PDB file of C-alpha atoms in Angstrom:
ATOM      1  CA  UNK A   1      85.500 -15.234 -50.970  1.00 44.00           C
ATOM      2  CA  UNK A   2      87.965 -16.233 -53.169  1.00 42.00           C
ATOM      3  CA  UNK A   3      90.300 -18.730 -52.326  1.00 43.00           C
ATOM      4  CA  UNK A   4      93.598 -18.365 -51.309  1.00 44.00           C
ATOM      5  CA  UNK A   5      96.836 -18.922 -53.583  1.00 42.00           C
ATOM      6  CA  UNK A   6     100.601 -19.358 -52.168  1.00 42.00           C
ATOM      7  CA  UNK A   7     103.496 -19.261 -54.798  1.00 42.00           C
ATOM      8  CA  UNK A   8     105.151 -22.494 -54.047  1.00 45.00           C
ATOM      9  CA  UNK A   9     108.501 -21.326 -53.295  1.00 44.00           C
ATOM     10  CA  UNK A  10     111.287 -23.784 -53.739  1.00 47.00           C
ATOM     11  CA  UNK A  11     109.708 -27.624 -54.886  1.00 48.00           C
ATOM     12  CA  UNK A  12     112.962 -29.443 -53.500  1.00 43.00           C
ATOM     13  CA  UNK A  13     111.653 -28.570 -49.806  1.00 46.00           C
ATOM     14  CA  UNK A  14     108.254 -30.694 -50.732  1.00 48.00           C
ATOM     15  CA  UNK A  15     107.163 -33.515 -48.174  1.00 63.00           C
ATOM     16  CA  UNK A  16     103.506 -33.945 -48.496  1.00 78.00           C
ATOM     17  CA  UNK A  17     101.622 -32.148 -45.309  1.00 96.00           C
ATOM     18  CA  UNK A  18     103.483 -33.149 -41.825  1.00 98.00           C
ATOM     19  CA  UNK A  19     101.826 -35.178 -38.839  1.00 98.00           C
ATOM     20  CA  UNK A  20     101.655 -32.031 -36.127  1.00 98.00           C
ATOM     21  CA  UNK A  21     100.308 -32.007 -32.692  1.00 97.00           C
ATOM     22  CA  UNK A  22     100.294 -29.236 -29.728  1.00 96.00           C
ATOM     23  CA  UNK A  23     101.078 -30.119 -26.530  1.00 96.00           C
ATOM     24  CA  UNK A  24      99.937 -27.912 -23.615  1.00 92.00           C
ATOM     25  CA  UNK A  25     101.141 -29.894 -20.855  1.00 93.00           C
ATOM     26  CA  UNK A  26     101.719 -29.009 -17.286  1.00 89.00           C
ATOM     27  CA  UNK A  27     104.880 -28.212 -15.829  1.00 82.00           C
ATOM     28  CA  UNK A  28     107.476 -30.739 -16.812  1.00 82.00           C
ATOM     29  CA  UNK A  29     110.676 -31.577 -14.531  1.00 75.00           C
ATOM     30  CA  UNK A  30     113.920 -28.945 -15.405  1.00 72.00           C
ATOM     31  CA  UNK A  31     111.582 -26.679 -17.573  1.00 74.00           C
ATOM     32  CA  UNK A  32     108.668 -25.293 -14.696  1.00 75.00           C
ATOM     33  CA  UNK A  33     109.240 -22.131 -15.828  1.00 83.00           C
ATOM     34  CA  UNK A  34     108.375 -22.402 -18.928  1.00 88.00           C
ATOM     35  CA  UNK A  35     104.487 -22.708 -20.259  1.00 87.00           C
ATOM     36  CA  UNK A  36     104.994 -22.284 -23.611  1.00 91.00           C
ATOM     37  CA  UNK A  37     102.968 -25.272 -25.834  1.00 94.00           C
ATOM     38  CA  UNK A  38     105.393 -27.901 -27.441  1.00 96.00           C
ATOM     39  CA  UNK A  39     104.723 -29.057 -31.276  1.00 98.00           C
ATOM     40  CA  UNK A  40     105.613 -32.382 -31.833  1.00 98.00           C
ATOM     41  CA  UNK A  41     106.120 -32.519 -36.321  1.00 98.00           C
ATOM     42  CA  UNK A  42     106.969 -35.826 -38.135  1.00 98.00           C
ATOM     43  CA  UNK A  43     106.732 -36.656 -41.777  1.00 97.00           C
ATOM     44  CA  UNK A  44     108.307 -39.338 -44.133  1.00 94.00           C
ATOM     45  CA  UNK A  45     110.787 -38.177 -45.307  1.00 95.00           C
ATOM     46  CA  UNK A  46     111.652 -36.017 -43.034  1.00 96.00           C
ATOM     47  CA  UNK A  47     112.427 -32.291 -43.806  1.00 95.00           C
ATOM     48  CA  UNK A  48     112.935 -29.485 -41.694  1.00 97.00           C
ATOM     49  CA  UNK A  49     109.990 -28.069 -40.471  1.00 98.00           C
ATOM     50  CA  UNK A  50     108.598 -24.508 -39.598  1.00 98.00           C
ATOM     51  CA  UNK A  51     105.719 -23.324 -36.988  1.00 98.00           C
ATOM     52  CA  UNK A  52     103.711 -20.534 -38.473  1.00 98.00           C
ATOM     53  CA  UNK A  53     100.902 -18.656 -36.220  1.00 97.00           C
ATOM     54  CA  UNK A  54      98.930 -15.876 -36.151  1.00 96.00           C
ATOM     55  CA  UNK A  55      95.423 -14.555 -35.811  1.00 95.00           C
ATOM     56  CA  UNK A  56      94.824 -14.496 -39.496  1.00 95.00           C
ATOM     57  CA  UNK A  57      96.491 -15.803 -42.480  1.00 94.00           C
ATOM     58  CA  UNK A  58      97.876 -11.978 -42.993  1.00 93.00           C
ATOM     59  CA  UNK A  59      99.345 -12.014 -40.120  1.00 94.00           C
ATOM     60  CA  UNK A  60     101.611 -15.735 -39.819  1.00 97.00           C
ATOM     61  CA  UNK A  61     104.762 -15.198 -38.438  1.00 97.00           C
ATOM     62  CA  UNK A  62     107.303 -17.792 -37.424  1.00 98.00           C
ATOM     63  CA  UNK A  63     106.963 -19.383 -34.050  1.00 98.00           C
ATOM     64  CA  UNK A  64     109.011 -22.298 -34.025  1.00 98.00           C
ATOM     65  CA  UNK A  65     111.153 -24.320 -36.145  1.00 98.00           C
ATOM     66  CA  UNK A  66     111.638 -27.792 -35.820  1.00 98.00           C
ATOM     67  CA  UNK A  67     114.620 -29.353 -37.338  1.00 98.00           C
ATOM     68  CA  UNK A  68     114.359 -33.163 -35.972  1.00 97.00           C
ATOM     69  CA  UNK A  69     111.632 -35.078 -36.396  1.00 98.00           C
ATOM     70  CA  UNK A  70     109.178 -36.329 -33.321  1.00 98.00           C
ATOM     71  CA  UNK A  71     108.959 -40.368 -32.120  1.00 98.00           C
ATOM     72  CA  UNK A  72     105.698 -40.423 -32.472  1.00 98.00           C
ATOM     73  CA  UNK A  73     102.656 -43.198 -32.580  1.00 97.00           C
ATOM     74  CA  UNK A  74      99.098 -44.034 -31.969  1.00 98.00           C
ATOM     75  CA  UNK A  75      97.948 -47.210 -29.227  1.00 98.00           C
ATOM     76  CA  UNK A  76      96.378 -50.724 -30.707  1.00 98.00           C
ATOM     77  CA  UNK A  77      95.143 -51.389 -27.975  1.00 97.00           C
ATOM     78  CA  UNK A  78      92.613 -49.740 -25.358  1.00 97.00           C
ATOM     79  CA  UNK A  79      94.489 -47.719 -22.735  1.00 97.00           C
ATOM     80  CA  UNK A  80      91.677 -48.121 -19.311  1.00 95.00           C
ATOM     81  CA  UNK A  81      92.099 -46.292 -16.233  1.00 93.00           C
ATOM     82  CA  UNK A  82      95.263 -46.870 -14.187  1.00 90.00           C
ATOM     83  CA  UNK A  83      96.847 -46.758 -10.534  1.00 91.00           C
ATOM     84  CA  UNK A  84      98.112 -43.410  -9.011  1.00 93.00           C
ATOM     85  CA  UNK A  85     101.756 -43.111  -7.655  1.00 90.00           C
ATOM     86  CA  UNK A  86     102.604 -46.504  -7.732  1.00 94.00           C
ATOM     87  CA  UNK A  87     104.342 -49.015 -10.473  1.00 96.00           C
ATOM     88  CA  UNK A  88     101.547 -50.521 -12.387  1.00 94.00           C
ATOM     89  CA  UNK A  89     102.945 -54.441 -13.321  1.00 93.00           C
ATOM     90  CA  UNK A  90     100.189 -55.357 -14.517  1.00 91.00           C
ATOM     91  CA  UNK A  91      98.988 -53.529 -17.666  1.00 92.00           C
ATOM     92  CA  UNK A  92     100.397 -52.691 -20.840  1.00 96.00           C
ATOM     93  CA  UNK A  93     100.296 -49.936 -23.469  1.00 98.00           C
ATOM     94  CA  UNK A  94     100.618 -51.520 -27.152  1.00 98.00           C
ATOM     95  CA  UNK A  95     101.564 -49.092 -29.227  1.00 98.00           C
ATOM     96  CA  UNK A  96     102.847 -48.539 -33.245  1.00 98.00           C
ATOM     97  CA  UNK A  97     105.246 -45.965 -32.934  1.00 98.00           C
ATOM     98  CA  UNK A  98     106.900 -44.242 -36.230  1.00 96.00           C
ATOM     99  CA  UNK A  99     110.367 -42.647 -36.324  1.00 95.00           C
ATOM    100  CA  UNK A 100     112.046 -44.368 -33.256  1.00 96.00           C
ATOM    101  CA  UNK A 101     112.369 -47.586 -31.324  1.00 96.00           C
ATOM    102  CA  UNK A 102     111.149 -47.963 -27.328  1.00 97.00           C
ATOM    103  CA  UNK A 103     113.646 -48.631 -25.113  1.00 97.00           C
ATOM    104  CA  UNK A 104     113.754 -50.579 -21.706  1.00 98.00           C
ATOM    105  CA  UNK A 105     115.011 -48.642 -18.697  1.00 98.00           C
ATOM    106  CA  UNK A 106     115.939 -48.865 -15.039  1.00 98.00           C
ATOM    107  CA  UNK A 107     113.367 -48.235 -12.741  1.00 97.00           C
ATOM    108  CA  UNK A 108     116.004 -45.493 -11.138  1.00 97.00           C
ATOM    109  CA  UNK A 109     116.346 -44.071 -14.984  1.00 96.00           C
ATOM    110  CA  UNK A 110     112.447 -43.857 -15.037  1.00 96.00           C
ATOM    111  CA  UNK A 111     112.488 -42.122 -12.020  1.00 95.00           C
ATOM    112  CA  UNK A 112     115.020 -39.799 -12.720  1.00 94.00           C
ATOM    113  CA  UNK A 113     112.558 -38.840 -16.368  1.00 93.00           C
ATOM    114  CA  UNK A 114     113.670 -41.157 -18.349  1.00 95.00           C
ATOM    115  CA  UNK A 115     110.362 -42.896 -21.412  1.00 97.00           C
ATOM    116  CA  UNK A 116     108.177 -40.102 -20.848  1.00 97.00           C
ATOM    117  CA  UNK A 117     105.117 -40.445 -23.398  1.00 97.00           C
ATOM    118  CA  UNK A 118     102.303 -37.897 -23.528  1.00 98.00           C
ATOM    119  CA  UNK A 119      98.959 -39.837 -24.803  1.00 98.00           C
ATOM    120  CA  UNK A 120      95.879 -38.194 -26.227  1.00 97.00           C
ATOM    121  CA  UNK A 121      92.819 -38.505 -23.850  1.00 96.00           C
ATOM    122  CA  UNK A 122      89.457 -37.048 -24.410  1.00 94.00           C
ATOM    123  CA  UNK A 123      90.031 -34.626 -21.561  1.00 95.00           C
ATOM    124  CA  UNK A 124      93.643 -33.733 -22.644  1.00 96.00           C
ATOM    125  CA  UNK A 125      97.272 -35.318 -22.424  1.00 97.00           C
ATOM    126  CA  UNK A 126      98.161 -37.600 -20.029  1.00 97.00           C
ATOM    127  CA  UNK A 127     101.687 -38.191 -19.206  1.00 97.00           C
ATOM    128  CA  UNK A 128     103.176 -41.909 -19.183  1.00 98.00           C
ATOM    129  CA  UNK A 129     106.540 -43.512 -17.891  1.00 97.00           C
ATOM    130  CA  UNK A 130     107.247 -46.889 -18.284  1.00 98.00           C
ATOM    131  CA  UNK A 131     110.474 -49.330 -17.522  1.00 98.00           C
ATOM    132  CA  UNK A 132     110.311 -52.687 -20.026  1.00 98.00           C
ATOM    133  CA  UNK A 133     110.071 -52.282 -23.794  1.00 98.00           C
ATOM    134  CA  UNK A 134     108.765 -55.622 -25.639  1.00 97.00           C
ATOM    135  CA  UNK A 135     108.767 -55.088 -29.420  1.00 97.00           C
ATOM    136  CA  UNK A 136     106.013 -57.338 -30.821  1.00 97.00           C
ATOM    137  CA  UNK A 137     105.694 -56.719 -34.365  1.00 90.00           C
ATOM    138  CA  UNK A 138     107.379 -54.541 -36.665  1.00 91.00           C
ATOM    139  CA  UNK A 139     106.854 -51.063 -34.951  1.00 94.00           C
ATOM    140  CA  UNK A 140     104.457 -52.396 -32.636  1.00 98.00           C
ATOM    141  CA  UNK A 141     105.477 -52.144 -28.763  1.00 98.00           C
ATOM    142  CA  UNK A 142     104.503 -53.532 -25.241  1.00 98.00           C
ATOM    143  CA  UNK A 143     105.597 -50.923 -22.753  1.00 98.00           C
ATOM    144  CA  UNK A 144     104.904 -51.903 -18.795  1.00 98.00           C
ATOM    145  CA  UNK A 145     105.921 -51.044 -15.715  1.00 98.00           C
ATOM    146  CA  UNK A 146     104.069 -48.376 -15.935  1.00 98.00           C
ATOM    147  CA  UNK A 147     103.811 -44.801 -14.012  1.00 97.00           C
ATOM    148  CA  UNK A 148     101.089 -43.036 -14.924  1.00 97.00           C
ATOM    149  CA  UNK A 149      99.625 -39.686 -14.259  1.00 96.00           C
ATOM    150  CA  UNK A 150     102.248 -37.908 -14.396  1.00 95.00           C
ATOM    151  CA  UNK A 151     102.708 -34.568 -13.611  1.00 93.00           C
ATOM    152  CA  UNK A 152      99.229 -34.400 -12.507  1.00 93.00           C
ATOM    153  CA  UNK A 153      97.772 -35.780 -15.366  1.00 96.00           C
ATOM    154  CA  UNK A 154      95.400 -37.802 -12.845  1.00 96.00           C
ATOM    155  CA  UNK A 155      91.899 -36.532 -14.816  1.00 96.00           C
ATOM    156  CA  UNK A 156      93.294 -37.405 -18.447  1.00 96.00           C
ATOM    157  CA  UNK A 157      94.149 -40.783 -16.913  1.00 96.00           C
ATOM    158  CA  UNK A 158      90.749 -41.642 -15.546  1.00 95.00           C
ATOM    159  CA  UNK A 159      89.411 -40.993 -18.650  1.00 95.00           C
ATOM    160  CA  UNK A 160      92.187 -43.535 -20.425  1.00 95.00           C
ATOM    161  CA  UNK A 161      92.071 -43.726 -24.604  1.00 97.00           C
ATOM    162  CA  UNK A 162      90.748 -46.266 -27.336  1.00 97.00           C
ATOM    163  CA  UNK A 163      92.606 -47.438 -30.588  1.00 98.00           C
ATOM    164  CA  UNK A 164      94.135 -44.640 -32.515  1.00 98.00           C
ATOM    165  CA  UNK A 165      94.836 -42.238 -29.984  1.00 98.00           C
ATOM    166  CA  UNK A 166      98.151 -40.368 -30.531  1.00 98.00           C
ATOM    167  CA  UNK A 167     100.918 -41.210 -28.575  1.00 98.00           C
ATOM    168  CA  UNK A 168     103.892 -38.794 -28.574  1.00 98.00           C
ATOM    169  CA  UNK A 169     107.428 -39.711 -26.912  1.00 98.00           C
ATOM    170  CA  UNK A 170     108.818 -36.163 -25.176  1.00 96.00           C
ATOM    171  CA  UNK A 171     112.414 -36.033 -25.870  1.00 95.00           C
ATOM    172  CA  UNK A 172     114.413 -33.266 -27.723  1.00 92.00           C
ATOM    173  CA  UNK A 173     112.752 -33.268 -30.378  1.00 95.00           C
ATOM    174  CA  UNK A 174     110.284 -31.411 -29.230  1.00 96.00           C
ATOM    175  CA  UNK A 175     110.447 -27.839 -29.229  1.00 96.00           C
ATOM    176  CA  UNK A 176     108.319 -24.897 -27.708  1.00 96.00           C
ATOM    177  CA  UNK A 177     106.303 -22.551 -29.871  1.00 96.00           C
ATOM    178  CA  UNK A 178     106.571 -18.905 -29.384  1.00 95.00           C
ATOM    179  CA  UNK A 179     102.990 -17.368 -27.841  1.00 93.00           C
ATOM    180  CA  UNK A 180     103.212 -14.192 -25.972  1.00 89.00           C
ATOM    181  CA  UNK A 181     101.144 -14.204 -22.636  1.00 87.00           C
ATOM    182  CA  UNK A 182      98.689 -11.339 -24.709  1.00 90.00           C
ATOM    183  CA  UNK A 183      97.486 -14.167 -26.808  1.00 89.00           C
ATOM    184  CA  UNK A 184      96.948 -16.761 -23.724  1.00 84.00           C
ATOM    185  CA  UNK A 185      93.139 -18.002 -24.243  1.00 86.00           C
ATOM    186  CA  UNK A 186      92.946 -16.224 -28.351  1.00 92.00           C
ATOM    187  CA  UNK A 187      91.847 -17.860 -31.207  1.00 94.00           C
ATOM    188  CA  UNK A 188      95.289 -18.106 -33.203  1.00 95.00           C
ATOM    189  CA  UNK A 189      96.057 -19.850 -36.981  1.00 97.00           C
ATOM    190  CA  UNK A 190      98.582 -22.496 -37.123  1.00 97.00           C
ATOM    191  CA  UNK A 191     100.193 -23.827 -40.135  1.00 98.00           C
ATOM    192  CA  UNK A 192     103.279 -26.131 -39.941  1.00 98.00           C
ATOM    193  CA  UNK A 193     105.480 -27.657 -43.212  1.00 97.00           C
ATOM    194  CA  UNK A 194     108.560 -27.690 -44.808  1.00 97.00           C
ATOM    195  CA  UNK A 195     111.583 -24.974 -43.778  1.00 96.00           C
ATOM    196  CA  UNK A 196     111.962 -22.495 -47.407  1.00 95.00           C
ATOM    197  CA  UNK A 197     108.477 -22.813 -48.334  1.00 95.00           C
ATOM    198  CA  UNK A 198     105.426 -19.815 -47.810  1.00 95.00           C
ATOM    199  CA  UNK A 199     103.021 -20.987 -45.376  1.00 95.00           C
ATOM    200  CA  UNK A 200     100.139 -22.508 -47.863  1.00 93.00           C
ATOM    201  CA  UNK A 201      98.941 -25.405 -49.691  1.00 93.00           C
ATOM    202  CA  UNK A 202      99.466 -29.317 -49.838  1.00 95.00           C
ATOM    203  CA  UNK A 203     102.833 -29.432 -48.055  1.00 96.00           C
ATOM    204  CA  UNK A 204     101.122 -27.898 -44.867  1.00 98.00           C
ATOM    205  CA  UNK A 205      99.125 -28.980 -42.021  1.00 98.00           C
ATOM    206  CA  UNK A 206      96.827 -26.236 -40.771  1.00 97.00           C
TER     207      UNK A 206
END
């Protein structure tokens, strides 16, 4: 097969390939109704960003576009198991996070959805809240007083995560991707980069 060429469109929307990940996540609060996956997209420097997808590289249409980058991260520390429906003031998540600070919040903030993070687990995302926000290195976090399993994320937090696992914060930045329910459970093509340039090459993540 021979491989595939892209003319590469305008240079001045360059960035180098973007940090993507999907995020099929259960029902979150003031958006039930809506299942479509979220893309979280961050890249230094930050350009605008477009969601292509389709079932073949002929057939990439536009899904999504992001225009703000995602606070995003990965933990330094092991993340174990954790308790169920209770404040947890006892363990920590230690994570680097890139493109935005942690914040503390009240517990009544928290409750009301405030520091929602979604953490990579080997059996899928599992959704975090916590209240105090300890910075203790350059980009490096505590976060406790924890919630965790969120949303029903009670499997994903049994399982917990090692060093490196991605850590995603869920605010606005954040948008959903376009997939019709026909396509629900199909093998589909994903490539995400800079806004003004065709869907190929170095500048995209696939």
């Amino acid at each position: 097969a021979q491989p595939e060429v892209w003319p590469k469109g305008d240079e001045r929307g360059a960035v180098g390939a973007p940090w993507v990940r999907f995020l099929d996540l259960p029902p979150l609060a003031g958006s039930e109704e809506d299942a479509r996956p979220l893309v979280a997209v961050a890249a230094d420097p930050w350009w605008p960003m477009v969601v292509h997808g389709g079932a073949g590289v002929g057939s990439l249409t536009v899904r999504a576009e992001v225009a703000e980058a995602a606070i995003v991260g990965e933990l330094v520390a092991p993340l174990g198991a954790g308790c169920v429906d209770r404040w947890d003031e006892i363990n920590e998540i230690v994570v680097r996070l890139e493109g935005g600070n942690a914040q503390s919040l009240s517990g009544e903030a928290v409750l009301n959805g405030g520091n929602v993070l979604a953490i990579e687990t080997a059996a899928g995302w599992e959704l975090v809240q916590y209240r105090q926000a300890r910075m203790m290195a350059d980009g490096v976090w505590a976060l406790s007083g924890l919630l965790r399993a969120r949303q029903g994320t009670e499997a994903q937090c049994e399982r917990g995560a090692g060093v490196g696992a991605a850590v995603v914060v869920l605010d606005e930045a954040l948008v959903r991707v376009a997939v019709d329910e026909a396509e629900a459970g199909l093998p589909r093509l994903w490539r995400v980069g800079p806004k003004g340039l065709p869907p190929g090459g170095a500048d995209f993540t696939e």
